[in-house]
Short mmCIF file of C-alpha atoms and ligand atoms in Angstrom, two decimals:
data_model
loop_
_atom_site.label_atom_id
_atom_site.label_comp_id
_atom_site.label_asym_id
_atom_site.label_seq_id
_atom_site.Cartn_x
_atom_site.Cartn_y
_atom_site.Cartn_z
CA MET A 1 -24.67 -15.77 12.04
CA THR A 2 -21.93 -18.27 12.81
CA ALA A 3 -18.89 -18.67 10.64
CA ARG A 4 -19.84 -22.28 10.06
CA ALA A 5 -23.31 -21.39 8.84
CA ALA A 6 -21.89 -18.82 6.49
CA THR A 7 -19.02 -20.80 4.95
CA GLY A 8 -19.34 -22.18 1.46
CA GLY A 9 -19.89 -19.05 -0.55
CA VAL A 10 -20.70 -15.80 1.17
CA PRO A 11 -20.17 -13.26 -1.57
CA SER A 12 -17.72 -10.37 -1.27
CA GLY A 13 -19.19 -8.02 -3.82
CA SER A 14 -20.21 -10.52 -6.45
CA ILE A 15 -17.23 -12.85 -6.11
CA ALA A 16 -17.68 -16.17 -4.30
CA LEU A 17 -15.06 -16.75 -1.62
CA PRO A 18 -13.32 -20.06 -0.93
CA ASP A 19 -14.70 -22.38 1.76
CA GLY A 20 -13.78 -21.22 5.24
CA VAL A 21 -13.56 -17.53 4.31
CA VAL A 22 -16.40 -15.38 5.59
CA HIS A 23 -16.59 -11.68 4.79
CA LEU A 24 -19.22 -9.93 6.91
CA ARG A 25 -19.47 -6.50 5.35
CA HIS A 26 -20.44 -3.59 7.65
CA HIS A 27 -20.86 -6.06 10.51
CA LEU A 28 -20.17 -3.27 13.03
CA ASP A 29 -22.21 -0.10 12.73
CA GLU A 30 -20.74 3.38 13.09
CA THR A 31 -21.38 3.54 16.85
CA ALA A 32 -19.86 0.11 17.50
CA GLN A 33 -16.82 1.10 15.42
CA ARG A 34 -16.30 4.35 17.36
CA ASP A 35 -16.71 2.63 20.72
CA LEU A 36 -14.23 -0.07 19.72
CA VAL A 37 -11.62 2.44 18.50
CA ASP A 38 -11.99 4.41 21.78
CA GLN A 39 -11.56 1.28 23.88
CA VAL A 40 -8.65 -0.09 21.88
CA LEU A 41 -6.73 3.21 21.79
CA HIS A 42 -7.36 3.73 25.49
CA ALA A 43 -6.00 0.25 26.23
CA ILE A 44 -2.99 0.67 23.90
CA GLY A 45 -2.23 3.93 25.71
CA GLU A 46 -1.07 1.77 28.61
CA ALA A 47 0.87 -0.69 26.44
CA PHE A 48 1.95 1.67 23.59
CA TRP A 49 2.86 0.71 20.05
CA PHE A 50 6.01 -1.15 19.10
CA GLN A 51 7.75 -1.50 15.76
CA PRO A 52 8.18 -5.18 14.93
CA THR A 53 11.18 -6.23 12.85
CA THR A 54 11.70 -9.22 10.56
CA PRO A 55 13.56 -12.18 12.09
CA ARG A 56 16.10 -12.65 9.32
CA TRP A 57 17.14 -9.13 8.39
CA ASN A 58 15.84 -7.21 11.42
CA ARG A 59 14.05 -4.81 9.07
CA PRO A 60 11.16 -2.77 10.51
CA PHE A 61 7.61 -3.63 9.41
CA SER A 62 5.72 -0.68 7.90
CA VAL A 63 2.83 -1.28 10.34
CA ARG A 64 3.04 -0.52 14.03
CA MET A 65 1.69 -3.13 16.43
CA SER A 66 0.39 -3.78 19.89
CA ASN A 67 -1.67 -6.52 21.52
CA LEU A 68 -4.57 -7.04 23.90
CA GLY A 69 -5.29 -10.22 25.84
CA THR A 70 -3.27 -12.76 27.79
CA LEU A 71 -0.84 -13.35 24.90
CA GLY A 72 0.53 -11.07 22.21
CA TRP A 73 2.20 -11.70 18.87
CA VAL A 74 5.66 -10.19 18.46
CA SER A 75 8.41 -10.36 15.84
CA ASP A 76 12.10 -9.50 16.16
CA ARG A 77 15.54 -11.03 15.47
CA ARG A 78 14.62 -13.99 17.62
CA GLY A 79 11.65 -14.88 15.44
CA TYR A 80 7.86 -14.75 15.46
CA ARG A 81 6.16 -15.78 18.68
CA TYR A 82 3.44 -15.16 21.25
CA GLN A 83 4.46 -13.82 24.64
CA LYS A 84 2.78 -12.58 27.80
CA GLY A 85 4.35 -9.14 27.90
CA HIS A 86 5.26 -6.11 25.80
CA PRO A 87 8.66 -6.55 24.09
CA GLU A 88 9.99 -3.22 25.42
CA SER A 89 8.35 -2.70 28.82
CA GLY A 90 7.78 -6.35 29.73
CA LEU A 91 4.38 -5.33 31.13
CA PRO A 92 1.37 -7.60 30.56
CA TRP A 93 -0.86 -6.73 27.61
CA PRO A 94 -4.07 -4.84 28.48
CA ALA A 95 -7.32 -6.82 28.61
CA MET A 96 -9.40 -7.43 25.50
CA PRO A 97 -12.56 -5.29 25.42
CA ALA A 98 -15.71 -7.32 26.13
CA ALA A 99 -17.12 -6.34 22.71
CA LEU A 100 -14.35 -8.36 21.03
CA LEU A 101 -15.05 -11.46 23.10
CA GLU A 102 -18.71 -11.09 22.19
CA LEU A 103 -17.84 -10.73 18.50
CA TRP A 104 -15.78 -13.95 18.70
CA ARG A 105 -18.74 -15.77 20.29
CA GLN A 106 -20.95 -14.60 17.45
CA VAL A 107 -18.76 -15.43 14.47
CA ALA A 108 -15.96 -17.88 15.39
CA GLY A 109 -18.04 -21.06 15.64
CA HIS A 110 -15.53 -22.35 18.19
CA PRO A 111 -16.12 -23.23 21.86
CA THR A 112 -13.06 -21.48 23.30
CA LEU A 113 -12.29 -17.78 23.69
CA PRO A 114 -9.48 -15.89 21.93
CA GLU A 115 -6.27 -15.34 23.91
CA ALA A 116 -4.64 -12.74 21.69
CA CYS A 117 -5.80 -9.68 19.80
CA LEU A 118 -3.07 -8.33 17.54
CA VAL A 119 -3.60 -4.64 16.80
CA ASN A 120 -2.05 -3.38 13.55
CA LEU A 121 -1.85 0.34 12.75
CA TYR A 122 -1.48 1.31 9.09
CA ARG A 123 -0.66 4.86 8.09
CA ASP A 124 0.29 6.29 4.68
CA THR A 125 2.06 3.62 2.64
CA ALA A 126 2.04 0.84 5.27
CA ARG A 127 1.28 -2.61 3.90
CA MET A 128 1.54 -6.24 4.91
CA GLY A 129 3.19 -8.83 2.70
CA LEU A 130 1.59 -12.15 1.81
CA HIS A 131 1.73 -14.44 4.88
CA GLN A 132 0.07 -17.30 6.71
CA ASP A 133 -1.01 -17.02 10.36
CA ARG A 134 0.69 -20.16 11.66
CA ASP A 135 2.32 -19.33 14.98
CA GLU A 136 -0.70 -20.61 16.90
CA HIS A 137 -0.87 -24.13 18.35
CA ASP A 138 -4.54 -24.66 17.54
CA PHE A 139 -5.62 -24.35 13.90
CA SER A 140 -9.11 -25.65 14.69
CA ALA A 141 -10.01 -22.10 15.76
CA PRO A 142 -10.36 -19.45 13.06
CA VAL A 143 -8.67 -16.05 12.98
CA VAL A 144 -11.28 -13.29 13.19
CA SER A 145 -10.31 -9.88 11.85
CA VAL A 146 -11.97 -6.48 12.28
CA SER A 147 -11.20 -3.53 10.00
CA LEU A 148 -11.51 0.03 11.33
CA GLY A 149 -10.81 3.32 9.54
CA ASP A 150 -9.37 3.62 6.05
CA THR A 151 -10.28 1.03 3.42
CA ALA A 152 -7.62 -1.61 2.73
CA MET A 153 -7.05 -3.74 -0.34
CA PHE A 154 -6.89 -7.29 1.02
CA ARG A 155 -5.17 -10.00 -1.02
CA LEU A 156 -6.24 -13.59 -0.57
CA GLY A 157 -4.31 -16.52 -2.01
CA GLY A 158 -4.31 -20.26 -1.48
CA MET A 159 -2.42 -22.76 0.65
CA GLU A 160 0.80 -22.32 -1.34
CA ARG A 161 2.61 -19.01 -1.62
CA ASN A 162 2.55 -19.13 -5.43
CA ALA A 163 -1.16 -20.05 -5.79
CA PRO A 164 -3.36 -17.56 -7.66
CA THR A 165 -4.63 -14.64 -5.57
CA ARG A 166 -7.57 -12.26 -5.68
CA SER A 167 -8.05 -8.92 -3.97
CA PHE A 168 -11.04 -7.15 -2.50
CA PRO A 169 -11.55 -4.10 -0.30
CA LEU A 170 -12.02 -4.30 3.46
CA THR A 171 -13.90 -1.27 4.71
CA SER A 172 -14.47 0.05 8.20
CA GLY A 173 -16.72 -2.24 10.23
CA ASP A 174 -16.03 -5.30 8.07
CA VAL A 175 -15.28 -8.60 9.81
CA LEU A 176 -13.29 -11.28 8.00
CA VAL A 177 -13.04 -14.85 9.27
CA LEU A 178 -10.36 -17.26 8.02
CA GLY A 179 -11.19 -20.71 9.31
CA GLY A 180 -11.67 -24.34 8.34
CA PRO A 181 -9.98 -25.15 5.04
CA ALA A 182 -8.91 -21.49 4.68
CA ARG A 183 -7.29 -21.21 8.12
CA LEU A 184 -3.80 -21.34 6.61
CA ALA A 185 -4.52 -19.45 3.39
CA PHE A 186 -1.91 -16.89 2.37
CA HIS A 187 -3.13 -13.30 2.64
CA GLY A 188 -1.86 -9.74 2.94
CA ILE A 189 -2.65 -6.06 2.60
CA ASP A 190 -1.50 -4.44 -0.67
CA ARG A 191 -2.21 -0.90 0.49
CA ILE A 192 -4.66 1.31 2.29
CA LEU A 193 -6.61 4.16 0.74
CA PRO A 194 -5.48 7.11 2.91
CA GLY A 195 -8.24 9.57 3.78
CA SER A 196 -11.09 7.18 2.94
CA SER A 197 -12.32 7.32 6.56
CA ASP A 198 -11.99 9.74 9.47
CA LEU A 199 -12.64 7.14 12.17
CA ILE A 200 -9.07 6.87 13.49
CA PRO A 201 -7.67 9.99 15.20
CA GLY A 202 -4.71 11.08 13.06
CA GLY A 203 -5.98 8.97 10.15
CA GLY A 204 -5.14 5.51 8.86
CA ARG A 205 -6.45 2.05 9.54
CA ILE A 206 -6.51 -0.25 12.54
CA ASN A 207 -6.91 -3.98 12.06
CA LEU A 208 -7.68 -6.26 14.98
CA THR A 209 -7.08 -10.00 14.66
CA LEU A 210 -8.46 -12.29 17.34
CA ARG A 211 -6.60 -15.55 17.79
CA ARG A 212 -6.75 -18.69 19.83
CA VAL A 213 -3.10 -19.59 20.53
CA SER A 214 -2.93 -22.58 22.91
CA GLN A 215 -4.09 -26.10 22.29
CA PRO A 216 -7.18 -27.04 24.26
CA LEU A 217 -6.21 -29.00 27.40
CA ALA A 218 -8.16 -32.06 26.21
CA LYS A 219 -5.98 -32.25 23.11
CA ILE A 220 -2.75 -31.94 25.10
CA ALA A 221 -3.94 -34.70 27.45
CA SER A 222 -4.84 -37.08 24.61
CA ALA A 223 -1.54 -36.41 22.79
CA GLY A 224 0.36 -37.34 25.96
CA SER A 225 -1.47 -40.60 26.59
C1 MD6 B 301 -5.05 -6.81 7.98
N1 MD6 B 301 -5.04 -9.13 8.31
O1 MD6 B 301 -6.24 -6.88 7.66
C2 MD6 B 301 -4.21 -8.01 8.09
N2 MD6 B 301 -4.94 -12.54 9.27
O2 MD6 B 301 -4.50 -5.73 8.22
C3 MD6 B 301 -4.54 -10.35 8.52
O3 MD6 B 301 -3.35 -10.57 8.48
C4 MD6 B 301 -5.47 -11.44 8.78
O4 MD6 B 301 -7.39 -10.26 8.04
C5 MD6 B 301 -5.72 -13.60 9.52
C6 MD6 B 301 -7.07 -13.57 9.31
C7 MD6 B 301 -7.66 -12.45 8.83
C8 MD6 B 301 -6.85 -11.35 8.54
FE1 FE B 302 -2.78 -12.54 8.93
#
């Protein structure tokens, strides 16, 4: 199923979701989930986790992060940005597993491939405040997210920070696509339910978000002419 085909009211439980939001529940079966966790943890082993901090106050996030792909998202005193290497080692990020590129082809409804896969690790009381994903240069591509391990309570709002929000659970194997009119919707993770899954060694939840970062060359060329 493509994201485009599924937009306009795929239910999450019994609640209709806004246009551009697609929640594919249990999209990955148990075997696919285990394989993906193995591949991602193996790859992160080379890059290792880092603790991002907020630009303004330099306060640590409660999630730990790493990236796969040609670009990775980082946050520190200097701000939010994508860069080619790990903030501590400077080494390039490990490659994205083929299964993630294949997932993007299936659900993104976009002709390009993702350049970045942000890997978030949630343990215990880790959470993620309400935010927009807006550090990319191409909003025509969606952000595709994969949930692995413990269930998370996902909060989805509107285009303004103070718009009404709703929350629903993301369970292991779920894929969530934010695209089209929902590409810049505010969203966050209120909390995880520790112990709800034993998929991740040592417990917790891993979330993968696949992103297209750069503008397509055609767009750059037409903007310059
Ligand atoms: C998370 N997800 O599930 C955080 N962003 O841990 C996100 O921030 C997110 O799920 C963009 C699109 C889908 C997402
Ligand atoms: Fe996000």
